[in-house]
């Protein structure tokens, strides 16, 4: 497995040819407003990009980073060691659906860049690690929302990103497990492009009403998302 170091503002993250990151994860971390959180759980942490950026943005943040794949959890641990944040991050190699009950009601924020494709949608690559990241092989959107609801405090937040064609599934899953969608933002390359991503925030036992934020155009973002903000 080839590894390389990617610089992110003051911090860096160690990636591999299997566990790497894209713009979606960076956008999600920015959308999640981690500065208002104290205890965050990241599901499917992969190489640890969201955990690393979140700790860079919020120096008081404590994170539990979870991934079912051993090599992904190992990369996140290595990144935490490199950035001297091991005292703030607890890395778990576990199935998110099986997280211990001691985590119940512990977090004010749960984030995940989930697998976008349903298990039966599309042709698998044949690489189990890649397919777990792309397809709902080990967990689906209902598993994510169910576990998040269990782990979140009252009015705690779940923030995810998803493809626009899966927006209905994501919203329905949130409602199924007592999480009320509260904020939504669409992402496009520019004002003439189709929507490529949706960012969704839900609140556990939140009241009615969802805010739809102005669309985000990537061509206008430049390097801001990788800064310490």
Short mmCIF file of C-alpha atoms in Angstrom, two decimals, residues 29-123:
data_model
loop_
_atom_site.label_atom_id
_atom_site.label_comp_id
_atom_site.label_asym_id
_atom_site.label_seq_id
_atom_site.Cartn_x
_atom_site.Cartn_y
_atom_site.Cartn_z
CA UNK A 29 -15.98 19.39 7.60
CA UNK A 30 -16.47 23.05 6.74
CA UNK A 31 -20.27 22.66 6.67
CA UNK A 32 -20.35 20.83 10.01
CA UNK A 33 -19.28 23.94 11.94
CA UNK A 34 -16.92 21.99 14.19
CA UNK A 35 -16.00 25.12 16.15
CA UNK A 36 -19.31 24.83 18.02
CA UNK A 37 -18.66 21.19 19.04
CA UNK A 38 -16.83 19.69 21.99
CA UNK A 39 -17.21 15.95 21.39
CA UNK A 40 -17.36 14.69 17.81
CA UNK A 41 -17.61 11.20 16.36
CA UNK A 42 -16.55 10.53 12.78
CA UNK A 43 -17.99 7.40 11.18
CA UNK A 44 -15.92 5.81 8.41
CA UNK A 45 -12.90 7.99 9.09
CA UNK A 46 -10.78 6.52 6.28
CA UNK A 47 -7.42 8.28 6.26
CA UNK A 48 -8.66 10.70 8.94
CA UNK A 49 -9.12 13.79 6.79
CA UNK A 50 -12.23 15.12 8.59
CA UNK A 51 -10.86 14.30 12.03
CA UNK A 52 -7.58 16.04 11.21
CA UNK A 53 -9.20 19.16 9.75
CA UNK A 54 -11.68 19.35 12.61
CA UNK A 55 -8.91 19.24 15.21
CA UNK A 56 -7.06 21.94 13.30
CA UNK A 57 -10.12 24.17 13.26
CA UNK A 58 -11.09 23.58 16.91
CA UNK A 59 -8.24 23.17 19.39
CA UNK A 60 -10.65 22.14 22.18
CA UNK A 61 -12.34 19.38 20.19
CA UNK A 62 -12.29 15.74 21.31
CA UNK A 63 -12.89 13.17 18.55
CA UNK A 64 -13.74 9.49 18.36
CA UNK A 65 -12.80 8.31 14.85
CA UNK A 66 -14.30 4.99 13.74
CA UNK A 67 -13.55 2.78 10.76
CA UNK A 68 -14.25 -0.90 10.15
CA UNK A 69 -11.08 -1.33 8.07
CA UNK A 70 -7.86 -1.89 10.00
CA UNK A 71 -5.58 -0.13 7.54
CA UNK A 72 -7.83 2.95 7.50
CA UNK A 73 -7.86 3.16 11.28
CA UNK A 74 -4.07 2.74 11.26
CA UNK A 75 -3.66 5.66 8.84
CA UNK A 76 -5.81 7.89 11.03
CA UNK A 77 -3.75 6.92 14.07
CA UNK A 78 -0.53 7.73 12.19
CA UNK A 79 -1.88 11.13 11.15
CA UNK A 80 -2.86 11.90 14.74
CA UNK A 81 0.63 10.99 15.94
CA UNK A 82 2.23 13.15 13.24
CA UNK A 83 0.06 16.13 14.24
CA UNK A 84 0.47 15.57 18.00
CA UNK A 85 -3.26 15.20 18.64
CA UNK A 86 -3.34 11.66 20.04
CA UNK A 87 -4.52 13.09 23.37
CA UNK A 88 -7.60 14.47 21.61
CA UNK A 89 -8.47 11.62 19.23
CA UNK A 90 -9.56 8.08 20.06
CA UNK A 91 -9.34 5.84 16.98
CA UNK A 92 -11.53 2.73 16.96
CA UNK A 93 -11.39 -0.09 14.41
CA UNK A 94 -15.00 -1.21 14.78
CA UNK A 95 -18.27 -1.64 12.95
CA UNK A 96 -20.16 1.59 13.64
CA UNK A 97 -23.36 -0.39 14.16
CA UNK A 98 -21.71 -2.27 17.04
CA UNK A 99 -20.27 0.66 18.97
CA UNK A 100 -20.40 0.10 22.71
CA UNK A 101 -23.30 1.52 24.73
CA UNK A 102 -20.86 3.61 26.74
CA UNK A 103 -20.88 5.97 23.72
CA UNK A 104 -24.66 6.53 23.92
CA UNK A 105 -25.59 10.21 24.30
CA UNK A 106 -21.92 11.22 24.39
CA UNK A 107 -21.52 13.38 21.29
CA UNK A 108 -22.82 16.77 20.23
CA UNK A 109 -21.71 16.14 16.62
CA UNK A 110 -21.53 13.06 14.39
CA UNK A 111 -20.14 13.38 10.85
CA UNK A 112 -19.78 10.97 7.97
CA UNK A 113 -18.88 11.04 4.32
CA UNK A 114 -20.88 7.86 3.59
CA UNK A 115 -20.76 5.35 0.75
CA UNK A 116 -22.91 6.94 -1.94
CA UNK A 117 -24.15 3.91 -3.86
CA UNK A 118 -26.71 1.34 -2.77
CA UNK A 119 -25.35 -2.17 -2.42
CA UNK A 120 -26.97 -3.37 -5.65
CA UNK A 121 -26.41 -0.17 -7.68
CA UNK A 122 -23.59 -0.46 -10.18
CA UNK A 123 -20.70 -2.79 -10.82
#
